[in-house]
Amino acid sequence: MNIIILGPQGSGKGTQAELLAKKYGLEHIDVGRFLREVAAMETGLGKEVYEIINVRKELVPDHILEKILQLKLNDIDREQGVILDGMPRNLEQAGFLEKIFQSFGKKIEKVFFLDVSEEESIKRISKRWICAKCKAQFIMGKDIRNAREKCAKCGGRLEQRIDDTPEGIRKRLEVFRKETIPVLDYYKEKGMLVEIDGAQTIEKALEEITRQIEKI
Ligand code: AMP
């Protein structure tokens, strides 16, 4: 089984993708995380990606995403199912994604869209802290009480993502509206889109997605 999970910043797509990967033994391809790892490299490509993600807060060019997807799928067994998290974010990506999946003998069965309001998205993201070392996420006021606490998983230092400022979130939501909403319409027309209320609890959203997956 191969599925896609999309949603605006703070919709909980990363959390759901992790849980679904575990539950169904899928390979979790977290495109945003991989791009942040590239951005941390001291190479020409690393600097270019850093500038796009953290300064301009735009989408990384499609030709880079095309390469990444090919490399990632190349590393995975042909029989292995995947959950693609955060891609495609525009119609061009939706086009080449289909072709690349086909060339690896894979087919996307369903596209899950976790929807939350912009207000909720900004509220959630401004409370998001991550471990600098293992990248685990923590919610201020729920999982941690202050930024001096250490990561509960590995003891690492906690920090906020550079692009998680209120201005950064607004810009990324604007990109989402402009570039990614047409992708949702595209999958809706193909009868592949499943819309999930991202405002409900993690458990409830997982239950709803699971119910839909069981139908595949
Ligand atoms: P995320 O972790 O999903 O919030 O992604 C962080 C940043 O990585 C985004 O704001 C984009 O700059 C970049 N990014 C993630 N996924 C894609 C994609 N599919 N296409 C282009 N850029 C992306």
CSV table of C-alpha atoms and ligand atoms in Angstrom, one decimal:
chain,number,residue,atom,x,y,z
A,1,MET,CA,0.0,0.0,0.0
A,2,ASN,CA,1.2,3.5,-0.9
A,3,ILE,CA,-0.4,6.6,0.5
A,4,ILE,CA,0.2,10.3,0.6
A,5,ILE,CA,-0.5,12.6,3.5
A,6,LEU,CA,-0.9,16.4,3.0
A,7,GLY,CA,-1.9,19.2,5.2
A,8,PRO,CA,-1.0,22.8,6.2
A,9,GLN,CA,1.6,23.4,8.8
A,10,GLY,CA,0.5,22.2,12.2
A,11,SER,CA,-2.2,19.9,10.9
A,12,GLY,CA,-0.5,16.9,12.5
A,13,LYS,CA,0.4,15.2,9.3
A,14,GLY,CA,3.9,14.3,10.5
A,15,THR,CA,2.5,12.7,13.6
A,16,GLN,CA,-0.1,10.8,11.7
A,17,ALA,CA,2.5,9.7,9.1
A,18,GLU,CA,4.7,8.3,11.9
A,19,LEU,CA,1.9,6.4,13.5
A,20,LEU,CA,0.6,5.0,10.2
A,21,ALA,CA,4.1,4.0,9.2
A,22,LYS,CA,4.4,2.0,12.4
A,23,LYS,CA,0.9,0.5,12.2
A,24,TYR,CA,1.2,-0.7,8.6
A,25,GLY,CA,4.9,-1.2,8.3
A,26,LEU,CA,5.2,1.6,5.7
A,27,GLU,CA,8.4,3.5,4.9
A,28,HIS,CA,7.9,7.1,6.0
A,29,ILE,CA,9.2,9.6,3.5
A,30,ASP,CA,9.2,12.9,5.3
A,31,VAL,CA,10.2,15.3,2.5
A,32,GLY,CA,10.4,18.5,4.7
A,33,ARG,CA,12.7,16.8,7.2
A,34,PHE,CA,15.0,15.5,4.4
A,35,LEU,CA,15.2,19.0,2.9
A,36,ARG,CA,16.1,20.5,6.3
A,37,GLU,CA,18.9,17.9,6.6
A,38,VAL,CA,20.1,19.0,3.1
A,39,ALA,CA,19.8,22.6,4.3
A,40,ALA,CA,22.2,21.9,7.2
A,41,MET,CA,24.9,20.8,4.8
A,42,GLU,CA,27.8,23.0,4.0
A,43,THR,CA,27.5,22.5,0.3
A,44,GLY,CA,26.3,24.6,-2.6
A,45,LEU,CA,23.0,22.7,-2.7
A,46,GLY,CA,22.8,22.9,1.1
A,47,LYS,CA,23.1,26.7,1.0
A,48,GLU,CA,20.6,27.0,-1.8
A,49,VAL,CA,18.0,24.9,0.0
A,50,TYR,CA,18.7,26.7,3.3
A,51,GLU,CA,18.0,30.1,1.7
A,52,ILE,CA,14.7,28.8,0.1
A,53,ILE,CA,13.4,27.1,3.3
A,54,ASN,CA,14.5,29.4,6.0
A,55,VAL,CA,14.9,32.9,4.4
A,56,ARG,CA,12.4,33.0,1.5
A,57,LYS,CA,10.1,30.3,2.9
A,58,GLU,CA,9.1,29.2,-0.5
A,59,LEU,CA,8.9,25.8,-2.2
A,60,VAL,CA,12.2,24.1,-3.1
A,61,PRO,CA,12.5,23.8,-7.0
A,62,ASP,CA,10.7,20.8,-8.6
A,63,HIS,CA,13.9,19.4,-10.2
A,64,ILE,CA,15.4,18.9,-6.7
A,65,LEU,CA,12.2,17.2,-5.5
A,66,GLU,CA,12.2,15.0,-8.5
A,67,LYS,CA,15.8,13.8,-7.7
A,68,ILE,CA,15.0,13.3,-4.0
A,69,LEU,CA,12.0,11.2,-4.8
A,70,GLN,CA,13.9,9.0,-7.2
A,71,LEU,CA,16.8,8.6,-4.7
A,72,LYS,CA,14.5,7.7,-1.9
A,73,LEU,CA,12.5,5.1,-3.9
A,74,ASN,CA,15.7,3.7,-5.2
A,75,ASP,CA,16.7,2.9,-1.6
A,76,ILE,CA,13.5,1.1,-0.9
A,77,ASP,CA,12.5,-2.5,-1.8
A,78,ARG,CA,10.1,-2.6,-4.7
A,79,GLU,CA,7.5,-4.5,-2.5
A,80,GLN,CA,7.8,-2.0,0.4
A,81,GLY,CA,4.8,0.3,0.8
A,82,VAL,CA,5.4,4.0,1.5
A,83,ILE,CA,3.7,6.9,3.1
A,84,LEU,CA,4.8,10.1,1.4
A,85,ASP,CA,4.6,13.1,3.8
A,86,GLY,CA,4.5,16.6,2.4
A,87,MET,CA,4.6,15.9,-1.3
A,88,PRO,CA,3.3,16.8,-3.9
A,89,ARG,CA,2.9,20.5,-3.0
A,90,ASN,CA,2.1,21.7,-6.5
A,91,LEU,CA,0.6,20.3,-9.7
A,92,GLU,CA,4.0,19.8,-11.4
A,93,GLN,CA,5.1,17.6,-8.5
A,94,ALA,CA,1.8,15.6,-8.7
A,95,GLY,CA,2.6,14.9,-12.4
A,96,PHE,CA,6.2,13.6,-12.1
A,97,LEU,CA,5.4,11.8,-8.8
A,98,GLU,CA,2.9,9.6,-10.6
A,99,LYS,CA,5.4,8.8,-13.3
A,100,ILE,CA,8.2,8.1,-10.9
A,101,PHE,CA,6.0,5.8,-8.7
A,102,GLN,CA,4.9,4.0,-11.9
A,103,SER,CA,8.6,3.4,-12.9
A,104,PHE,CA,9.1,1.8,-9.5
A,105,GLY,CA,6.0,-0.4,-10.0
A,106,LYS,CA,4.1,1.5,-7.3
A,107,LYS,CA,0.7,3.1,-7.3
A,108,ILE,CA,-0.7,5.7,-4.9
A,109,GLU,CA,-4.0,4.4,-3.5
A,110,LYS,CA,-5.2,7.3,-1.4
A,111,VAL,CA,-4.4,10.9,-0.5
A,112,PHE,CA,-5.2,12.0,3.0
A,113,PHE,CA,-5.7,15.7,3.6
A,114,LEU,CA,-5.6,16.8,7.2
A,115,ASP,CA,-7.4,20.1,7.4
A,116,VAL,CA,-7.0,22.8,10.1
A,117,SER,CA,-7.9,26.5,10.1
A,118,GLU,CA,-5.0,29.0,9.7
A,119,GLU,CA,-5.7,30.3,13.2
A,120,GLU,CA,-5.2,26.8,14.7
A,121,SER,CA,-2.2,26.2,12.5
A,122,ILE,CA,-0.4,29.4,13.7
A,123,LYS,CA,-1.4,28.6,17.3
A,124,ARG,CA,-0.1,25.0,17.2
A,125,ILE,CA,3.2,25.9,15.3
A,126,SER,CA,4.1,28.7,17.7
A,127,LYS,CA,4.0,26.1,20.5
A,128,ARG,CA,6.1,23.5,18.6
A,129,TRP,CA,9.6,22.8,19.9
A,130,ILE,CA,11.9,20.1,18.5
A,131,CYS,CA,15.0,18.3,19.8
A,132,ALA,CA,18.1,19.6,18.1
A,133,LYS,CA,19.5,16.1,18.0
A,134,CYS,CA,16.8,13.5,17.3
A,135,LYS,CA,14.1,16.0,16.0
A,136,ALA,CA,11.4,14.7,18.3
A,137,GLN,CA,8.6,17.2,18.7
A,138,PHE,CA,7.2,18.7,21.9
A,139,ILE,CA,4.3,21.0,22.5
A,140,MET,CA,4.9,23.8,25.0
A,141,GLY,CA,2.4,23.7,27.8
A,142,LYS,CA,1.5,20.0,27.1
A,143,ASP,CA,4.7,18.0,26.7
A,144,ILE,CA,7.1,20.6,28.2
A,145,ARG,CA,6.8,23.5,30.5
A,146,ASN,CA,9.8,25.6,29.5
A,147,ALA,CA,12.5,25.6,26.8
A,148,ARG,CA,15.3,24.7,29.2
A,149,GLU,CA,13.9,21.2,29.5
A,150,LYS,CA,15.8,18.4,27.7
A,151,CYS,CA,14.4,16.0,25.1
A,152,ALA,CA,12.5,13.2,26.8
A,153,LYS,CA,13.8,10.7,24.2
A,154,CYS,CA,17.5,11.4,23.9
A,155,GLY,CA,18.3,14.2,26.4
A,156,GLY,CA,19.1,16.7,23.5
A,157,ARG,CA,18.6,20.5,23.6
A,158,LEU,CA,15.2,21.8,22.6
A,159,GLU,CA,14.8,24.5,20.0
A,160,GLN,CA,12.2,26.0,17.6
A,161,ARG,CA,12.5,25.6,13.8
A,162,ILE,CA,14.0,28.7,12.1
A,163,ASP,CA,10.9,28.8,9.8
A,164,ASP,CA,8.4,28.5,12.7
A,165,THR,CA,8.1,32.3,13.4
A,166,PRO,CA,4.6,33.8,13.1
A,167,GLU,CA,5.8,35.6,9.9
A,168,GLY,CA,7.3,32.3,8.6
A,169,ILE,CA,4.1,30.3,9.3
A,170,ARG,CA,2.0,33.0,7.5
A,171,LYS,CA,4.2,32.9,4.4
A,172,ARG,CA,4.2,29.1,4.3
A,173,LEU,CA,0.4,29.0,4.7
A,174,GLU,CA,0.1,31.5,1.8
A,175,VAL,CA,2.3,29.1,-0.3
A,176,PHE,CA,0.1,26.2,0.7
A,177,ARG,CA,-3.1,28.1,-0.3
A,178,LYS,CA,-1.7,29.1,-3.7
A,179,GLU,CA,0.3,26.0,-4.7
A,180,THR,CA,-1.1,23.0,-2.8
A,181,ILE,CA,-4.9,23.6,-2.8
A,182,PRO,CA,-5.0,22.9,-6.6
A,183,VAL,CA,-3.3,19.5,-5.9
A,184,LEU,CA,-6.1,18.6,-3.5
A,185,ASP,CA,-8.7,19.5,-6.2
A,186,TYR,CA,-6.7,17.3,-8.6
A,187,TYR,CA,-6.9,14.3,-6.4
A,188,LYS,CA,-10.5,15.0,-5.5
A,189,GLU,CA,-11.4,14.8,-9.2
A,190,LYS,CA,-9.6,11.5,-9.4
A,191,GLY,CA,-11.6,10.2,-6.4
A,192,MET,CA,-8.5,9.6,-4.4
A,193,LEU,CA,-8.8,12.4,-1.8
A,194,VAL,CA,-9.9,11.7,1.8
A,195,GLU,CA,-10.4,14.8,3.9
A,196,ILE,CA,-9.8,14.4,7.6
A,197,ASP,CA,-10.6,17.0,10.3
A,198,GLY,CA,-7.1,17.9,11.7
A,199,ALA,CA,-8.6,19.8,14.6
A,200,GLN,CA,-9.7,16.6,16.4
A,201,THR,CA,-7.4,14.6,18.7
A,202,ILE,CA,-4.5,12.6,17.3
A,203,GLU,CA,-6.3,9.4,18.3
A,204,LYS,CA,-9.6,10.3,16.6
A,205,ALA,CA,-7.8,11.4,13.4
A,206,LEU,CA,-5.8,8.2,13.4
A,207,GLU,CA,-9.0,6.2,13.9
A,208,GLU,CA,-10.7,7.9,10.9
A,209,ILE,CA,-7.7,7.4,8.6
A,210,THR,CA,-7.4,3.8,9.7
A,211,ARG,CA,-11.1,3.2,8.8
A,212,GLN,CA,-10.4,4.6,5.4
A,213,ILE,CA,-7.3,2.5,4.9
A,214,GLU,CA,-9.1,-0.7,5.8
A,215,LYS,CA,-11.3,0.0,2.7
A,216,ILE,CA,-8.3,-0.1,0.4
B,1,AMP,P1,7.6,21.0,6.3
B,1,AMP,O1,8.5,20.3,7.2
B,1,AMP,O2,6.7,20.1,5.6
B,1,AMP,O3,6.9,22.2,6.9
B,1,AMP,O4,8.6,21.6,5.1
B,1,AMP,C1,9.5,22.6,5.4
B,1,AMP,C2,9.9,23.3,4.1
B,1,AMP,O5,10.6,22.4,3.2
B,1,AMP,C3,8.8,24.0,3.3
B,1,AMP,O6,8.4,25.2,3.8
B,1,AMP,C4,9.4,24.1,1.9
B,1,AMP,O7,10.3,25.1,1.8
B,1,AMP,C5,10.2,22.8,1.9
B,1,AMP,N1,9.4,21.7,1.3
B,1,AMP,C6,8.9,20.6,2.0
B,1,AMP,N2,8.2,19.8,1.1
B,1,AMP,C7,8.4,20.3,-0.1
B,1,AMP,C8,7.9,20.0,-1.4
B,1,AMP,N3,7.2,18.9,-1.6
B,1,AMP,N4,8.3,20.8,-2.4
B,1,AMP,C9,9.0,21.9,-2.3
B,1,AMP,N5,9.5,22.3,-1.1
B,1,AMP,C10,9.1,21.5,0.0
